[in-house]
JSON list of C-alpha atoms in Angstrom, two decimals:
[
{"chain": "A", "resi": 373, "resn": "MET", "atom": "CA", "xyz": [-36.53, -0.74, -72.22]},
{"chain": "A", "resi": 374, "resn": "ARG", "atom": "CA", "xyz": [-40.05, -0.30, -73.36]},
{"chain": "A", "resi": 375, "resn": "ILE", "atom": "CA", "xyz": [-43.15, -2.44, -72.53]},
{"chain": "A", "resi": 376, "resn": "SER", "atom": "CA", "xyz": [-46.27, -2.66, -74.45]},
{"chain": "A", "resi": 377, "resn": "ALA", "atom": "CA", "xyz": [-49.26, -4.77, -75.10]},
{"chain": "A", "resi": 378, "resn": "ASP", "atom": "CA", "xyz": [-51.81, -4.96, -77.94]},
{"chain": "A", "resi": 379, "resn": "PHE", "atom": "CA", "xyz": [-54.55, -3.78, -75.36]},
{"chain": "A", "resi": 380, "resn": "THR", "atom": "CA", "xyz": [-55.00, -1.35, -72.56]},
{"chain": "A", "resi": 381, "resn": "VAL", "atom": "CA", "xyz": [-57.94, -3.23, -71.08]},
{"chain": "A", "resi": 382, "resn": "ILE", "atom": "CA", "xyz": [-56.97, -6.71, -70.17]},
{"chain": "A", "resi": 383, "resn": "PRO", "atom": "CA", "xyz": [-58.87, -9.13, -72.38]},
{"chain": "A", "resi": 384, "resn": "ASP", "atom": "CA", "xyz": [-61.49, -11.49, -70.89]},
{"chain": "A", "resi": 385, "resn": "ASP", "atom": "CA", "xyz": [-59.38, -14.61, -71.51]},
{"chain": "A", "resi": 386, "resn": "PHE", "atom": "CA", "xyz": [-56.78, -13.34, -68.99]},
{"chain": "A", "resi": 387, "resn": "ALA", "atom": "CA", "xyz": [-59.12, -11.77, -66.41]},
{"chain": "A", "resi": 388, "resn": "LYS", "atom": "CA", "xyz": [-62.41, -11.96, -64.43]},
{"chain": "A", "resi": 389, "resn": "ALA", "atom": "CA", "xyz": [-64.57, -13.10, -67.41]},
{"chain": "A", "resi": 390, "resn": "ALA", "atom": "CA", "xyz": [-62.16, -16.02, -68.35]},
{"chain": "A", "resi": 391, "resn": "ALA", "atom": "CA", "xyz": [-63.76, -19.25, -69.67]},
{"chain": "A", "resi": 392, "resn": "PRO", "atom": "CA", "xyz": [-63.93, -22.24, -67.21]},
{"chain": "A", "resi": 393, "resn": "GLU", "atom": "CA", "xyz": [-61.07, -23.99, -69.06]},
{"chain": "A", "resi": 394, "resn": "TYR", "atom": "CA", "xyz": [-58.77, -20.88, -68.34]},
{"chain": "A", "resi": 395, "resn": "ARG", "atom": "CA", "xyz": [-59.34, -21.14, -64.57]},
{"chain": "A", "resi": 396, "resn": "VAL", "atom": "CA", "xyz": [-58.06, -23.24, -61.69]},
{"chain": "A", "resi": 397, "resn": "ASP", "atom": "CA", "xyz": [-60.36, -23.17, -58.59]},
{"chain": "A", "resi": 398, "resn": "GLY", "atom": "CA", "xyz": [-62.32, -20.16, -60.00]},
{"chain": "A", "resi": 399, "resn": "VAL", "atom": "CA", "xyz": [-59.07, -18.23, -60.52]},
{"chain": "A", "resi": 400, "resn": "PRO", "atom": "CA", "xyz": [-58.03, -17.02, -63.94]},
{"chain": "A", "resi": 401, "resn": "VAL", "atom": "CA", "xyz": [-54.52, -18.64, -64.69]},
{"chain": "A", "resi": 402, "resn": "VAL", "atom": "CA", "xyz": [-53.82, -17.86, -68.25]},
{"chain": "A", "resi": 403, "resn": "SER", "atom": "CA", "xyz": [-51.34, -15.06, -68.51]},
{"chain": "A", "resi": 404, "resn": "PHE", "atom": "CA", "xyz": [-51.49, -12.26, -71.13]},
{"chain": "A", "resi": 405, "resn": "PRO", "atom": "CA", "xyz": [-49.06, -11.48, -73.80]},
{"chain": "A", "resi": 406, "resn": "PHE", "atom": "CA", "xyz": [-46.74, -8.47, -73.93]},
{"chain": "A", "resi": 407, "resn": "TYR", "atom": "CA", "xyz": [-43.70, -7.01, -75.65]},
{"chain": "A", "resi": 408, "resn": "LEU", "atom": "CA", "xyz": [-40.21, -5.89, -74.52]},
{"chain": "A", "resi": 409, "resn": "ASP", "atom": "CA", "xyz": [-38.39, -3.60, -76.86]},
{"chain": "A", "resi": 410, "resn": "GLU", "atom": "CA", "xyz": [-35.18, -1.42, -76.66]},
{"chain": "A", "resi": 411, "resn": "ILE", "atom": "CA", "xyz": [-33.67, -3.45, -73.90]},
{"chain": "A", "resi": 412, "resn": "ARG", "atom": "CA", "xyz": [-30.19, -2.48, -72.81]},
{"chain": "A", "resi": 413, "resn": "PRO", "atom": "CA", "xyz": [-27.70, -4.47, -74.99]},
{"chain": "A", "resi": 414, "resn": "ASP", "atom": "CA", "xyz": [-25.97, -6.02, -71.85]},
{"chain": "A", "resi": 415, "resn": "ALA", "atom": "CA", "xyz": [-29.08, -7.35, -70.28]},
{"chain": "A", "resi": 416, "resn": "ARG", "atom": "CA", "xyz": [-29.31, -11.14, -70.07]},
{"chain": "A", "resi": 417, "resn": "TYR", "atom": "CA", "xyz": [-32.10, -11.61, -67.45]},
{"chain": "A", "resi": 418, "resn": "LEU", "atom": "CA", "xyz": [-35.69, -10.55, -67.00]},
{"chain": "A", "resi": 419, "resn": "HIS", "atom": "CA", "xyz": [-37.52, -10.08, -63.94]},
{"chain": "A", "resi": 420, "resn": "TRP", "atom": "CA", "xyz": [-41.09, -8.80, -63.33]},
{"chain": "A", "resi": 421, "resn": "GLU", "atom": "CA", "xyz": [-44.17, -7.98, -61.02]},
{"chain": "A", "resi": 422, "resn": "PHE", "atom": "CA", "xyz": [-47.68, -7.61, -62.09]},
{"chain": "A", "resi": 423, "resn": "VAL", "atom": "CA", "xyz": [-49.54, -6.03, -59.17]},
{"chain": "A", "resi": 424, "resn": "ASP", "atom": "CA", "xyz": [-52.90, -4.20, -58.32]},
{"chain": "A", "resi": 425, "resn": "PRO", "atom": "CA", "xyz": [-52.49, -1.17, -56.26]},
{"chain": "A", "resi": 426, "resn": "ASP", "atom": "CA", "xyz": [-56.28, -0.52, -56.39]},
{"chain": "A", "resi": 427, "resn": "SER", "atom": "CA", "xyz": [-56.65, -3.55, -54.21]},
{"chain": "A", "resi": 428, "resn": "ILE", "atom": "CA", "xyz": [-55.53, -1.60, -51.20]},
{"chain": "A", "resi": 429, "resn": "PRO", "atom": "CA", "xyz": [-58.83, 0.01, -50.15]},
{"chain": "A", "resi": 430, "resn": "VAL", "atom": "CA", "xyz": [-60.58, -3.49, -50.78]},
{"chain": "A", "resi": 431, "resn": "CYS", "atom": "CA", "xyz": [-58.37, -5.97, -49.17]},
{"chain": "A", "resi": 432, "resn": "GLY", "atom": "CA", "xyz": [-55.82, -3.84, -47.24]},
{"chain": "A", "resi": 433, "resn": "PHE", "atom": "CA", "xyz": [-52.78, -4.57, -49.38]},
{"chain": "A", "resi": 434, "resn": "GLU", "atom": "CA", "xyz": [-51.53, -4.44, -53.01]},
{"chain": "A", "resi": 435, "resn": "TRP", "atom": "CA", "xyz": [-52.55, -7.56, -54.54]},
{"chain": "A", "resi": 436, "resn": "ILE", "atom": "CA", "xyz": [-49.71, -9.47, -56.25]},
{"chain": "A", "resi": 437, "resn": "HIS", "atom": "CA", "xyz": [-50.89, -11.22, -59.36]},
{"chain": "A", "resi": 438, "resn": "TRP", "atom": "CA", "xyz": [-47.55, -12.54, -60.81]},
{"chain": "A", "resi": 439, "resn": "SER", "atom": "CA", "xyz": [-43.92, -12.36, -60.33]},
{"chain": "A", "resi": 440, "resn": "VAL", "atom": "CA", "xyz": [-41.02, -13.82, -62.33]},
{"chain": "A", "resi": 441, "resn": "ALA", "atom": "CA", "xyz": [-37.17, -13.80, -61.78]},
{"chain": "A", "resi": 442, "resn": "ASN", "atom": "CA", "xyz": [-34.09, -14.93, -63.62]},
{"chain": "A", "resi": 443, "resn": "LEU", "atom": "CA", "xyz": [-35.72, -15.50, -67.11]},
{"chain": "A", "resi": 444, "resn": "PRO", "atom": "CA", "xyz": [-32.82, -15.69, -69.50]},
{"chain": "A", "resi": 445, "resn": "ILE", "atom": "CA", "xyz": [-33.51, -13.51, -72.39]},
{"chain": "A", "resi": 446, "resn": "ASP", "atom": "CA", "xyz": [-31.78, -15.73, -74.70]},
{"chain": "A", "resi": 447, "resn": "ALA", "atom": "CA", "xyz": [-34.37, -18.65, -73.83]},
{"chain": "A", "resi": 448, "resn": "LEU", "atom": "CA", "xyz": [-37.15, -16.38, -75.41]},
{"chain": "A", "resi": 449, "resn": "MET", "atom": "CA", "xyz": [-38.25, -16.80, -79.16]},
{"chain": "A", "resi": 450, "resn": "TYR", "atom": "CA", "xyz": [-37.46, -14.03, -81.37]},
{"chain": "A", "resi": 451, "resn": "ASP", "atom": "CA", "xyz": [-39.99, -13.44, -84.03]},
{"chain": "A", "resi": 452, "resn": "PHE", "atom": "CA", "xyz": [-38.08, -11.88, -86.93]},
{"chain": "A", "resi": 453, "resn": "ASN", "atom": "CA", "xyz": [-41.25, -10.98, -88.67]},
{"chain": "A", "resi": 454, "resn": "ASP", "atom": "CA", "xyz": [-42.67, -9.07, -85.79]},
{"chain": "A", "resi": 455, "resn": "SER", "atom": "CA", "xyz": [-41.76, -5.42, -85.17]},
{"chain": "A", "resi": 456, "resn": "HIS", "atom": "CA", "xyz": [-41.21, -6.07, -81.45]},
{"chain": "A", "resi": 457, "resn": "ALA", "atom": "CA", "xyz": [-37.80, -7.43, -80.21]},
{"chain": "A", "resi": 458, "resn": "LEU", "atom": "CA", "xyz": [-39.16, -9.94, -77.58]},
{"chain": "A", "resi": 459, "resn": "ALA", "atom": "CA", "xyz": [-42.62, -11.23, -76.94]},
{"chain": "A", "resi": 460, "resn": "ILE", "atom": "CA", "xyz": [-43.88, -12.99, -73.87]},
{"chain": "A", "resi": 461, "resn": "PRO", "atom": "CA", "xyz": [-46.60, -15.17, -75.31]},
{"chain": "A", "resi": 462, "resn": "PRO", "atom": "CA", "xyz": [-50.21, -15.86, -73.93]},
{"chain": "A", "resi": 463, "resn": "ASP", "atom": "CA", "xyz": [-50.21, -18.64, -71.25]},
{"chain": "A", "resi": 464, "resn": "PHE", "atom": "CA", "xyz": [-46.53, -18.18, -70.46]},
{"chain": "A", "resi": 465, "resn": "SER", "atom": "CA", "xyz": [-46.93, -18.53, -66.79]},
{"chain": "A", "resi": 466, "resn": "ARG", "atom": "CA", "xyz": [-48.11, -22.13, -67.15]},
{"chain": "A", "resi": 467, "resn": "GLN", "atom": "CA", "xyz": [-45.76, -22.95, -69.93]},
{"chain": "A", "resi": 468, "resn": "MET", "atom": "CA", "xyz": [-42.60, -21.43, -68.60]},
{"chain": "A", "resi": 469, "resn": "PRO", "atom": "CA", "xyz": [-41.65, -24.19, -65.91]},
{"chain": "A", "resi": 470, "resn": "ALA", "atom": "CA", "xyz": [-41.47, -26.83, -68.70]},
{"chain": "A", "resi": 471, "resn": "MET", "atom": "CA", "xyz": [-39.99, -24.51, -71.27]},
{"chain": "A", "resi": 472, "resn": "ILE", "atom": "CA", "xyz": [-37.45, -22.55, -69.04]},
{"chain": "A", "resi": 473, "resn": "PRO", "atom": "CA", "xyz": [-36.98, -24.27, -65.70]},
{"chain": "A", "resi": 474, "resn": "GLU", "atom": "CA", "xyz": [-34.17, -22.14, -64.68]},
{"chain": "A", "resi": 475, "resn": "ALA", "atom": "CA", "xyz": [-36.55, -19.17, -64.34]},
{"chain": "A", "resi": 476, "resn": "VAL", "atom": "CA", "xyz": [-38.60, -18.99, -61.24]},
{"chain": "A", "resi": 477, "resn": "GLN", "atom": "CA", "xyz": [-42.16, -17.73, -60.27]},
{"chain": "A", "resi": 478, "resn": "GLY", "atom": "CA", "xyz": [-43.06, -16.06, -56.99]},
{"chain": "A", "resi": 479, "resn": "ARG", "atom": "CA", "xyz": [-45.90, -16.50, -54.79]},
{"chain": "A", "resi": 480, "resn": "ASN", "atom": "CA", "xyz": [-48.86, -14.33, -55.53]},
{"chain": "A", "resi": 481, "resn": "SER", "atom": "CA", "xyz": [-51.43, -13.12, -53.07]},
{"chain": "A", "resi": 482, "resn": "SER", "atom": "CA", "xyz": [-53.43, -16.16, -53.24]},
{"chain": "A", "resi": 483, "resn": "ALA", "atom": "CA", "xyz": [-50.77, -17.82, -51.28]},
{"chain": "A", "resi": 484, "resn": "SER", "atom": "CA", "xyz": [-51.47, -15.62, -48.24]},
{"chain": "A", "resi": 485, "resn": "LYS", "atom": "CA", "xyz": [-52.76, -17.01, -45.17]},
{"chain": "A", "resi": 486, "resn": "PHE", "atom": "CA", "xyz": [-55.31, -14.08, -45.04]},
{"chain": "A", "resi": 487, "resn": "VAL", "atom": "CA", "xyz": [-56.91, -15.34, -48.28]},
{"chain": "A", "resi": 488, "resn": "GLY", "atom": "CA", "xyz": [-57.70, -18.86, -47.52]},
{"chain": "A", "resi": 489, "resn": "ARG", "atom": "CA", "xyz": [-57.23, -20.58, -51.02]},
{"chain": "A", "resi": 490, "resn": "ASN", "atom": "CA", "xyz": [-55.67, -23.90, -51.15]},
{"chain": "A", "resi": 491, "resn": "ALA", "atom": "CA", "xyz": [-52.07, -24.51, -51.68]},
{"chain": "A", "resi": 492, "resn": "ASP", "atom": "CA", "xyz": [-52.08, -25.54, -55.22]},
{"chain": "A", "resi": 493, "resn": "PRO", "atom": "CA", "xyz": [-48.93, -24.10, -56.98]},
{"chain": "A", "resi": 494, "resn": "ALA", "atom": "CA", "xyz": [-51.03, -23.62, -60.16]},
{"chain": "A", "resi": 495, "resn": "VAL", "atom": "CA", "xyz": [-52.95, -20.94, -58.24]},
{"chain": "A", "resi": 496, "resn": "THR", "atom": "CA", "xyz": [-50.25, -19.65, -55.64]},
{"chain": "A", "resi": 497, "resn": "MET", "atom": "CA", "xyz": [-47.15, -19.64, -57.76]},
{"chain": "A", "resi": 498, "resn": "ARG", "atom": "CA", "xyz": [-48.33, -18.56, -61.20]},
{"chain": "A", "resi": 499, "resn": "TYR", "atom": "CA", "xyz": [-50.18, -15.85, -62.86]},
{"chain": "A", "resi": 500, "resn": "ASN", "atom": "CA", "xyz": [-53.56, -14.91, -61.16]},
{"chain": "A", "resi": 501, "resn": "GLY", "atom": "CA", "xyz": [-55.83, -12.85, -63.54]},
{"chain": "A", "resi": 502, "resn": "PRO", "atom": "CA", "xyz": [-57.53, -9.64, -62.49]},
{"chain": "A", "resi": 503, "resn": "GLN", "atom": "CA", "xyz": [-60.90, -10.03, -60.75]},
{"chain": "A", "resi": 504, "resn": "PRO", "atom": "CA", "xyz": [-61.62, -6.59, -59.27]},
{"chain": "A", "resi": 505, "resn": "PRO", "atom": "CA", "xyz": [-64.65, -6.94, -56.95]},
{"chain": "A", "resi": 506, "resn": "ASP", "atom": "CA", "xyz": [-65.76, -3.34, -56.74]},
{"chain": "A", "resi": 507, "resn": "LYS", "atom": "CA", "xyz": [-64.94, -1.27, -59.65]},
{"chain": "A", "resi": 508, "resn": "ASP", "atom": "CA", "xyz": [-62.36, -1.27, -62.73]},
{"chain": "A", "resi": 509, "resn": "HIS", "atom": "CA", "xyz": [-58.64, -1.40, -61.35]},
{"chain": "A", "resi": 510, "resn": "GLU", "atom": "CA", "xyz": [-55.48, -0.19, -62.96]},
{"chain": "A", "resi": 511, "resn": "TYR", "atom": "CA", "xyz": [-52.84, -2.90, -62.75]},
{"chain": "A", "resi": 512, "resn": "TYR", "atom": "CA", "xyz": [-49.17, -2.18, -63.09]},
{"chain": "A", "resi": 513, "resn": "LEU", "atom": "CA", "xyz": [-46.70, -4.52, -64.86]},
{"chain": "A", "resi": 514, "resn": "GLN", "atom": "CA", "xyz": [-43.23, -3.68, -64.15]},
{"chain": "A", "resi": 515, "resn": "VAL", "atom": "CA", "xyz": [-40.13, -5.49, -65.72]},
{"chain": "A", "resi": 516, "resn": "TRP", "atom": "CA", "xyz": [-36.45, -5.21, -64.85]},
{"chain": "A", "resi": 517, "resn": "ALA", "atom": "CA", "xyz": [-33.48, -6.47, -66.93]},
{"chain": "A", "resi": 518, "resn": "THR", "atom": "CA", "xyz": [-30.27, -7.24, -65.54]},
{"chain": "A", "resi": 519, "resn": "ALA", "atom": "CA", "xyz": [-26.94, -8.55, -66.78]},
{"chain": "A", "resi": 520, "resn": "LYS", "atom": "CA", "xyz": [-26.61, -11.07, -64.04]},
{"chain": "A", "resi": 521, "resn": "PRO", "atom": "CA", "xyz": [-29.23, -13.46, -62.57]},
{"chain": "A", "resi": 522, "resn": "LEU", "atom": "CA", "xyz": [-30.50, -12.35, -59.08]},
{"chain": "A", "resi": 523, "resn": "PRO", "atom": "CA", "xyz": [-29.06, -14.61, -56.32]},
{"chain": "A", "resi": 524, "resn": "GLY", "atom": "CA", "xyz": [-31.03, -16.38, -53.64]},
{"chain": "A", "resi": 525, "resn": "LEU", "atom": "CA", "xyz": [-34.35, -16.39, -55.65]},
{"chain": "A", "resi": 526, "resn": "ASN", "atom": "CA", "xyz": [-35.91, -19.99, -55.70]},
{"chain": "A", "resi": 527, "resn": "GLN", "atom": "CA", "xyz": [-39.43, -21.24, -56.92]},
{"chain": "A", "resi": 528, "resn": "GLY", "atom": "CA", "xyz": [-42.04, -19.65, -54.81]},
{"chain": "A", "resi": 529, "resn": "PHE", "atom": "CA", "xyz": [-40.24, -16.54, -53.67]},
{"chain": "A", "resi": 530, "resn": "TRP", "atom": "CA", "xyz": [-41.91, -13.69, -52.22]},
{"chain": "A", "resi": 531, "resn": "LEU", "atom": "CA", "xyz": [-42.16, -10.32, -54.01]},
{"chain": "A", "resi": 532, "resn": "ASN", "atom": "CA", "xyz": [-40.11, -8.53, -51.35]},
{"chain": "A", "resi": 533, "resn": "GLU", "atom": "CA", "xyz": [-37.31, -11.03, -51.88]},
{"chain": "A", "resi": 534, "resn": "LEU", "atom": "CA", "xyz": [-37.18, -10.02, -55.65]},
{"chain": "A", "resi": 535, "resn": "LEU", "atom": "CA", "xyz": [-37.23, -6.34, -54.77]},
{"chain": "A", "resi": 536, "resn": "HIS", "atom": "CA", "xyz": [-34.39, -6.93, -52.18]},
{"chain": "A", "resi": 537, "resn": "ALA", "atom": "CA", "xyz": [-32.35, -8.87, -54.79]},
{"chain": "A", "resi": 538, "resn": "LEU", "atom": "CA", "xyz": [-32.77, -6.13, -57.46]},
{"chain": "A", "resi": 539, "resn": "ARG", "atom": "CA", "xyz": [-31.63, -3.42, -54.94]},
{"chain": "A", "resi": 540, "resn": "GLY", "atom": "CA", "xyz": [-28.62, -5.57, -54.05]},
{"chain": "A", "resi": 541, "resn": "CYS", "atom": "CA", "xyz": [-27.61, -6.82, -57.46]},
{"chain": "A", "resi": 542, "resn": "GLY", "atom": "CA", "xyz": [-24.70, -4.38, -57.94]},
{"chain": "A", "resi": 543, "resn": "GLU", "atom": "CA", "xyz": [-26.08, -2.65, -61.00]},
{"chain": "A", "resi": 544, "resn": "THR", "atom": "CA", "xyz": [-28.86, -0.31, -62.08]},
{"chain": "A", "resi": 545, "resn": "PRO", "atom": "CA", "xyz": [-31.53, -2.46, -63.77]},
{"chain": "A", "resi": 546, "resn": "ASP", "atom": "CA", "xyz": [-32.90, -1.45, -67.02]},
{"chain": "A", "resi": 547, "resn": "ALA", "atom": "CA", "xyz": [-36.53, -1.08, -66.25]},
{"chain": "A", "resi": 548, "resn": "ASP", "atom": "CA", "xyz": [-40.13, 0.09, -67.42]},
{"chain": "A", "resi": 549, "resn": "GLY", "atom": "CA", "xyz": [-43.60, -0.40, -66.53]},
{"chain": "A", "resi": 550, "resn": "ILE", "atom": "CA", "xyz": [-47.05, -0.03, -67.78]},
{"chain": "A", "resi": 551, "resn": "PHE", "atom": "CA", "xyz": [-50.62, 0.49, -66.46]},
{"chain": "A", "resi": 552, "resn": "LEU", "atom": "CA", "xyz": [-53.39, -1.99, -67.76]},
{"chain": "A", "resi": 553, "resn": "THR", "atom": "CA", "xyz": [-57.04, -1.71, -66.84]},
{"chain": "A", "resi": 554, "resn": "GLY", "atom": "CA", "xyz": [-58.85, -4.79, -65.40]},
{"chain": "A", "resi": 555, "resn": "ARG", "atom": "CA", "xyz": [-62.78, -4.61, -65.68]},
{"chain": "A", "resi": 556, "resn": "ALA", "atom": "CA", "xyz": [-65.03, -5.19, -62.82]}
]
């Protein structure tokens, strides 16, 4: 598998400088687009995490910005005029529940009892765009592809549950990851 994006610095619409209409309670909620190529032929489901390891010195833990599980590859639109095999479109996090209800999104760090945000699923169980408070951060998007769906993951799962499910899925997932910069 190979992951790519049309940028290395996350554009403003998907991050700290997002316009008010792209935010919920001040949090950027419009997810960025990316591409998946060279996926193993037997793969049928996608799963991913988007995290901020650079948040550890700031808040004491790696900030979870977005996680997805059990997204059927066949549910994604193929653009035969595009050189990429699969495209995850902009704002997919908010559109996915209506388009592909069998795929689930996990809780992000806004759901933490230590953060103190409200419990609105639009903020706690969807994409949260980068908002580094101290300096530019390097964010990591990792995607896994499996032949079968991961059992036991429901809407609002925690990231550790996804990682445990991947470890116990009985196969070696196809995987790749990329680093993207979020501007302070």
